[in-house]
Short mmCIF file of C-alpha atoms in Angstrom, two decimals:
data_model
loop_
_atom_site.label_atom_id
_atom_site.label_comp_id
_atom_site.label_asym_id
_atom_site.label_seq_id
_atom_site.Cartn_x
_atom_site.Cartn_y
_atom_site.Cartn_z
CA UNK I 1 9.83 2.98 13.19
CA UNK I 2 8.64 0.31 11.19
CA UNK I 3 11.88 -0.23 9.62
CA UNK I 4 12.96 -1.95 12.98
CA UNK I 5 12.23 -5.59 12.56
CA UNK I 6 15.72 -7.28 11.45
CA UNK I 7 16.43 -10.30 11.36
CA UNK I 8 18.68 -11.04 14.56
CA UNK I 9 20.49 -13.76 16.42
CA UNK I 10 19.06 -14.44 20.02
CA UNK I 11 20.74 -14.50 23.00
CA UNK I 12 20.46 -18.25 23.72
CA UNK I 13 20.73 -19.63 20.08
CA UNK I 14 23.33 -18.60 17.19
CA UNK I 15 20.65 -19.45 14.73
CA UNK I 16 19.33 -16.74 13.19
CA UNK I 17 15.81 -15.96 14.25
CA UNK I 18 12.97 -13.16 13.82
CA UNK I 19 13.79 -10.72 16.24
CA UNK I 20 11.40 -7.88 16.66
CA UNK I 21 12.86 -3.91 17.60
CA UNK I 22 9.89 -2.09 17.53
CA UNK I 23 9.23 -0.68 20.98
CA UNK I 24 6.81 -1.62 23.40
CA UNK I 25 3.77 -0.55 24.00
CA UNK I 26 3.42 2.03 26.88
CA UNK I 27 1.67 0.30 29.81
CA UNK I 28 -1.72 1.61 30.47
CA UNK I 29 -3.13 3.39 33.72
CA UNK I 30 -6.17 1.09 33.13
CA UNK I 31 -6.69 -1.61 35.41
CA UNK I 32 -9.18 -3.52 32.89
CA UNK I 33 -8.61 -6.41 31.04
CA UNK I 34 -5.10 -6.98 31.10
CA UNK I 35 -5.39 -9.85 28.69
CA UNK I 36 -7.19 -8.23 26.45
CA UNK I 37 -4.71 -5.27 26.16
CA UNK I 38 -1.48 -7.61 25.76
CA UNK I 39 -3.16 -9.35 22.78
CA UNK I 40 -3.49 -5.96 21.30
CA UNK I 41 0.17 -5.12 22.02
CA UNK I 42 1.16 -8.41 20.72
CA UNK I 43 -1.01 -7.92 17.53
CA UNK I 44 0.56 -4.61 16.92
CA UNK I 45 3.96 -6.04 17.19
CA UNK I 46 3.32 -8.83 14.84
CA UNK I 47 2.15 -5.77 12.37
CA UNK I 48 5.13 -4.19 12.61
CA UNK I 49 7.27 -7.34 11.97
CA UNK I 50 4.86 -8.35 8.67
CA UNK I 51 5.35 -4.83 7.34
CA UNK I 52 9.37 -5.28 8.01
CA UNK I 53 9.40 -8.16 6.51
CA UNK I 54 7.96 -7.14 3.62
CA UNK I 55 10.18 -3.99 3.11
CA UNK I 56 13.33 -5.92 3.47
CA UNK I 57 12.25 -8.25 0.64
CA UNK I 58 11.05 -5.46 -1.79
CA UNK I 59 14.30 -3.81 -0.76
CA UNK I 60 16.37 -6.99 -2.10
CA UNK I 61 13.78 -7.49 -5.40
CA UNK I 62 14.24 -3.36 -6.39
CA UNK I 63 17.41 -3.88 -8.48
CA UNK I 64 15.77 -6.57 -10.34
CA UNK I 65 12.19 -4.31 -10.34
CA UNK I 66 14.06 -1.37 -11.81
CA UNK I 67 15.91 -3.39 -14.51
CA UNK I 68 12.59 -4.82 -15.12
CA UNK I 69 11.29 -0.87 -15.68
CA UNK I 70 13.85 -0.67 -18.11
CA UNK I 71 12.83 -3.46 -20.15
CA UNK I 72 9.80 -2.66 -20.37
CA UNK I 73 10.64 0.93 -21.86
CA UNK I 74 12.68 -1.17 -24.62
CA UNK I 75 9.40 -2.97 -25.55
CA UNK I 76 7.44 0.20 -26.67
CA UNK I 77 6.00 -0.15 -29.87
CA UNK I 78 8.10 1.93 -32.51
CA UNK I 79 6.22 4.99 -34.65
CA UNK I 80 7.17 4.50 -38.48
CA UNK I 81 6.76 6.67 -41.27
CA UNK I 82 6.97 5.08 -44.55
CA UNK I 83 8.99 7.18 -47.18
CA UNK I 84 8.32 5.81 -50.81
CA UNK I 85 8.95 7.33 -54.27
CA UNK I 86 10.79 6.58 -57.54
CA UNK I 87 14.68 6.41 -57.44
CA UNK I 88 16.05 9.79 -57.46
CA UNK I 89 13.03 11.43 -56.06
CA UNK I 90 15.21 12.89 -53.28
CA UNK I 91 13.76 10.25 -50.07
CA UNK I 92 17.33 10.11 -48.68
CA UNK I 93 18.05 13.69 -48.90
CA UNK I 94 14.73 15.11 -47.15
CA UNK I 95 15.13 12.18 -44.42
CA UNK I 96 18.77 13.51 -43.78
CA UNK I 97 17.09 16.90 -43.54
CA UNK I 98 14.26 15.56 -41.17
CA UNK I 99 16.83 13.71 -39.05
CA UNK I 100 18.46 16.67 -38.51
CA UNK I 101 15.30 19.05 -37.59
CA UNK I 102 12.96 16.16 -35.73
CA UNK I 103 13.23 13.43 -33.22
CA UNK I 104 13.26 10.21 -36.21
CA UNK I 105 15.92 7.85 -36.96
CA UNK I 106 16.50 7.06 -41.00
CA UNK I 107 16.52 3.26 -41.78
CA UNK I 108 17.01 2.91 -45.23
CA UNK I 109 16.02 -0.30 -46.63
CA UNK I 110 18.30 0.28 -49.68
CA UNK I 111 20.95 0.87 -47.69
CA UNK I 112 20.64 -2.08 -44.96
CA UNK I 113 20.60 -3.74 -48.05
CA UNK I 114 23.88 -3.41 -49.66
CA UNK I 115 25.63 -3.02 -46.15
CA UNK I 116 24.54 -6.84 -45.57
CA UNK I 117 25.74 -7.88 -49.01
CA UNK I 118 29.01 -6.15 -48.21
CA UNK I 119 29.50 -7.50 -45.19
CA UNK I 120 31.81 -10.65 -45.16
CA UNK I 121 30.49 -13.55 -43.93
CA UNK I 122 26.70 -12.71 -45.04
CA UNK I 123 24.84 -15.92 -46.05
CA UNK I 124 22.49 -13.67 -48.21
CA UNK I 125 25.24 -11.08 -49.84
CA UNK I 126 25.58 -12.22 -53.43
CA UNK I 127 21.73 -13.00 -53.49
CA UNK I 128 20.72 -9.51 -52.54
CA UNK I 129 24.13 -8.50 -55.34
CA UNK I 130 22.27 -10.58 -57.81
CA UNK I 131 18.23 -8.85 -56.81
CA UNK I 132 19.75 -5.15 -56.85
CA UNK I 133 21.86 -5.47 -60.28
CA UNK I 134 18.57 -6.71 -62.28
CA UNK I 135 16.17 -3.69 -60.29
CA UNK I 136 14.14 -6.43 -58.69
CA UNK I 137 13.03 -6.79 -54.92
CA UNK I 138 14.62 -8.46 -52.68
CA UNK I 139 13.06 -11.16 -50.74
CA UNK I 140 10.66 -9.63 -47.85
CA UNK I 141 11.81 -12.27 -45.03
CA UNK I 142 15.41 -10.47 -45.27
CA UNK I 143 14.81 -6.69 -45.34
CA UNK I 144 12.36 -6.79 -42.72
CA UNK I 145 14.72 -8.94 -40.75
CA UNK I 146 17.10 -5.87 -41.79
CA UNK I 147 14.88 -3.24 -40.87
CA UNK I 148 13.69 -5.26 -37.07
CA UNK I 149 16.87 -5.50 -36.27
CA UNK I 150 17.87 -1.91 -36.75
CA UNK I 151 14.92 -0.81 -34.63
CA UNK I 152 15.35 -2.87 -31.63
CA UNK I 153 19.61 -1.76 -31.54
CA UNK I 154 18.00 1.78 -32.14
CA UNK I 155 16.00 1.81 -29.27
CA UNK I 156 18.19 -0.73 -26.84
CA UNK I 157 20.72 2.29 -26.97
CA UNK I 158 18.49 4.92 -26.71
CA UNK I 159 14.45 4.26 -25.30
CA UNK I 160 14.25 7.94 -26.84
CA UNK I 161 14.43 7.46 -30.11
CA UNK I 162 11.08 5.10 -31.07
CA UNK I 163 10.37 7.20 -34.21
CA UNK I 164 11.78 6.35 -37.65
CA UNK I 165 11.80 7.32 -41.12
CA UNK I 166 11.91 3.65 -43.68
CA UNK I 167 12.88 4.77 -46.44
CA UNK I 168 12.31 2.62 -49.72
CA UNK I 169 9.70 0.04 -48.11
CA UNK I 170 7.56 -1.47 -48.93
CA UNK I 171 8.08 -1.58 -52.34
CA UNK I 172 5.58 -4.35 -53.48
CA UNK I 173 2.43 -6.77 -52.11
CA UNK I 174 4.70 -8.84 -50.97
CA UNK I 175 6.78 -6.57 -49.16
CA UNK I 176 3.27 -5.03 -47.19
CA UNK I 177 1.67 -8.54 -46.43
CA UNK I 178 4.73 -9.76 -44.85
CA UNK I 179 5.51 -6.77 -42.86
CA UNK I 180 1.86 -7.20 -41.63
CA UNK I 181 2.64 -10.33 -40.61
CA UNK I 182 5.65 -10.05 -39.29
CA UNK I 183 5.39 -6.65 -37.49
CA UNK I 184 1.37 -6.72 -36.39
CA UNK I 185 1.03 -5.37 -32.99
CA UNK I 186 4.43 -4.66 -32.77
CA UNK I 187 4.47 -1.04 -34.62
CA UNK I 188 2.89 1.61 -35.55
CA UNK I 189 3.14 2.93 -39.58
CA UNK I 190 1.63 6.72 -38.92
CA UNK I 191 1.43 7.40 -42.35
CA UNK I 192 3.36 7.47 -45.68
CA UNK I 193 5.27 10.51 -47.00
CA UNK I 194 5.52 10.21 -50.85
CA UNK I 195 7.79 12.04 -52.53
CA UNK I 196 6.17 11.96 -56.41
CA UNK I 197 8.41 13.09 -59.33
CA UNK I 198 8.62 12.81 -62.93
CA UNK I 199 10.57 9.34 -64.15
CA UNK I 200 12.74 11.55 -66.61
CA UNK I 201 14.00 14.10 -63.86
CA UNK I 202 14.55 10.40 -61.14
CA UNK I 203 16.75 8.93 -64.14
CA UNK I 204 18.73 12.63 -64.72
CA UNK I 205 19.28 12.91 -60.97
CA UNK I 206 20.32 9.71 -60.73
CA UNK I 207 22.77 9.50 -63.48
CA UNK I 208 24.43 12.93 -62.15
CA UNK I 209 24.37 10.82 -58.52
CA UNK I 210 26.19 7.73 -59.97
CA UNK I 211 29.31 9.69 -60.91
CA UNK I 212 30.40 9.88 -57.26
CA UNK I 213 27.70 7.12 -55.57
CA UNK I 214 30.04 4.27 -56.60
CA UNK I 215 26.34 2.24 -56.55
CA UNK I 216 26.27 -0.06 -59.57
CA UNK I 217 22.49 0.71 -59.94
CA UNK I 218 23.19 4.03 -60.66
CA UNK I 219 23.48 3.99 -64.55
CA UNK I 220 20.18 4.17 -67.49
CA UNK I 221 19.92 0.38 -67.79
CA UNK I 222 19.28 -0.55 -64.22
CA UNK I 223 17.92 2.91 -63.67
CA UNK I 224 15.21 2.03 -66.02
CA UNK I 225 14.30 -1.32 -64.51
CA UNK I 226 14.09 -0.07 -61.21
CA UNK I 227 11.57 2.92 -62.67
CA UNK I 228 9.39 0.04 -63.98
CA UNK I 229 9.63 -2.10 -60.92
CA UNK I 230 8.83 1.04 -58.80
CA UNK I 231 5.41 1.80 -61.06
CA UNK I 232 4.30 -1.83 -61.19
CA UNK I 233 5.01 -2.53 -57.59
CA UNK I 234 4.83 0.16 -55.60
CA UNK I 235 2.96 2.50 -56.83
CA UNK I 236 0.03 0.15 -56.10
CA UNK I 237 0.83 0.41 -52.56
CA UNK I 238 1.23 3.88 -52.18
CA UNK I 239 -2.37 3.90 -53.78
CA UNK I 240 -3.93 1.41 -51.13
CA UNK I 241 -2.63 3.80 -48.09
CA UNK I 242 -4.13 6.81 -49.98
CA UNK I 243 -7.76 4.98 -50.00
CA UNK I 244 -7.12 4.94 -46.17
CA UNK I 245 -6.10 8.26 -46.08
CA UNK I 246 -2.50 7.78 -44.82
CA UNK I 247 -0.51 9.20 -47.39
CA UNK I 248 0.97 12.74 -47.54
CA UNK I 249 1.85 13.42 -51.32
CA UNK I 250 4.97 16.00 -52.10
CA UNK I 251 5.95 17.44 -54.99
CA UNK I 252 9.85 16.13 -55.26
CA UNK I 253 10.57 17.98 -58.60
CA UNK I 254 11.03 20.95 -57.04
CA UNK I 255 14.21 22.37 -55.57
CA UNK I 256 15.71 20.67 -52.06
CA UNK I 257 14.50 23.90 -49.62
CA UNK I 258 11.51 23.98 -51.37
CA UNK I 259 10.82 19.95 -51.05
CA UNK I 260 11.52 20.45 -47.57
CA UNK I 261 9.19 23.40 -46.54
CA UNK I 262 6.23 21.26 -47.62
CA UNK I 263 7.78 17.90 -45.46
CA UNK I 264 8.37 20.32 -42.18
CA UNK I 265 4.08 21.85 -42.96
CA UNK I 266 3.63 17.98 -42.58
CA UNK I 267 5.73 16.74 -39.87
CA UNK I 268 4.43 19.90 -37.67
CA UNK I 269 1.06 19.02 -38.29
CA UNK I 270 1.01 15.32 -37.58
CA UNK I 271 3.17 15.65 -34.49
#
């Protein structure tokens, strides 16, 4: 009933004017105040009309309410994992497997990385070339741009998928302060799974990797940079999450299944 009150053209004008449908009040038996019960009728109607009103504007705003729904799902904060570890400790491998048994996406910061310098047209492609063939880090303001980006695509295509796996960040002081700055109040880092294993096994692995990789980092000399690089920079790191307890610690020299048993004890257990 109170969907009645339209918006209608009179009789006597072809303006459009307020035009109320609700019914009328059934007359009384009651002799008694007349006036006072047609104020009451009137007051009713004018009820009615208000709360018609009001529907038919919330009717025309819901589109634009919905979409607004919508955005707002887009804006949740996203639930990161860091993944850190020597090269060749096997990161990429148990976030494949991880991908494939739990509800993350893998962002690899190595691999953002070298898809930006091979894209054509990339203002910062032969400057990240130049950072990755000596083993050093890259500058912080472009992988984090890297990894934002790759978050907020992530999660425009699917509001789902707000967990992710960053593998290979951050590797340095530099790396952590400007992610703090950058990304304070706009994610959550649950905790850091490091993947520890021995710098003679990472090189091996490695080595046998580079054969088919086609990465130019793959081979003793870089290999060996990047070890150093990894123990100077970012083992410090891993060390400052472990004082605030936010590091789970895996032994990577061990076989893949193996590896993975421990990650999956983990995963179950923090989710």
């Amino acid at each position: 009933m109170w969907l009645r009150c339209l918006l209608l053209p009179t009789r006597t004008h072809r303006s459009a004017q307020p035009y109320c449908l609700c019914p009328p009040s059934t007359p009384s038996s009651a002799t008694k105040a007349p006036h006072r019960r047609f104020e009451s009728s009137a007051a009713a109607g004018g009820r009615w009309c208000m709360i018609g009103r009001l529907f038919g504007a919330v009717s025309q705003r819901l589109p634009s309410l919905l979409s607004r729904v919508s955005l707002v799902s887009l804006v949740m904060k996203p639930k990161v994992v860091f993944v850190l570890g020597g090269p060749g400790a096997g990161k990429g491998t148990q976030c494949s497997n991880i991908v494939e048994n739990y509800s993350y996406t893998h962002l690899s910061a190595g691999d953002l990385l070298r898809a930006e310098r091979a894209r054509e047209g990339s203002e910062f492609g032969q400057l990240i070339a130049n950072y990755i063939k000596d083993g050093k880090i890259v500058p912080v303001e472009i992988t984090i741009n890297l990894l934002r980006k790759a978050m907020e695509e992530t999660m425009q295509k699917d509001s789902k998928k707000f967990r992710f796996l960053i593998d290979g960040f951050p590797r340095n002081e530099d790396n952590l302060q400007g992610w703090n700055t950058v990304m304070d109040g706009k994610a959550d880092v649950k905790f850091v799974l490091f993947f520890d294993c021995g710098n003679e096994v990472c090189i091996n692995r490695c080595l046998e990797r580079g054969k088919n990789s086609g990465r130019t980092d793959d081979n003793r000399e870089s290999l060996e940079k990047r070890i150093q690089t990894y123990l100077q920079s970012t083992r410090p790191i891993i060390e400052l999450y472990e004082k605030q307890g936010k590091v789970h610690k895996v032994d990577a020299s061990r076989s893949v299944d193996e590896v993975f048993a421990d990650v999956k004890a983990i995963l179950d257990k923090e989710d």
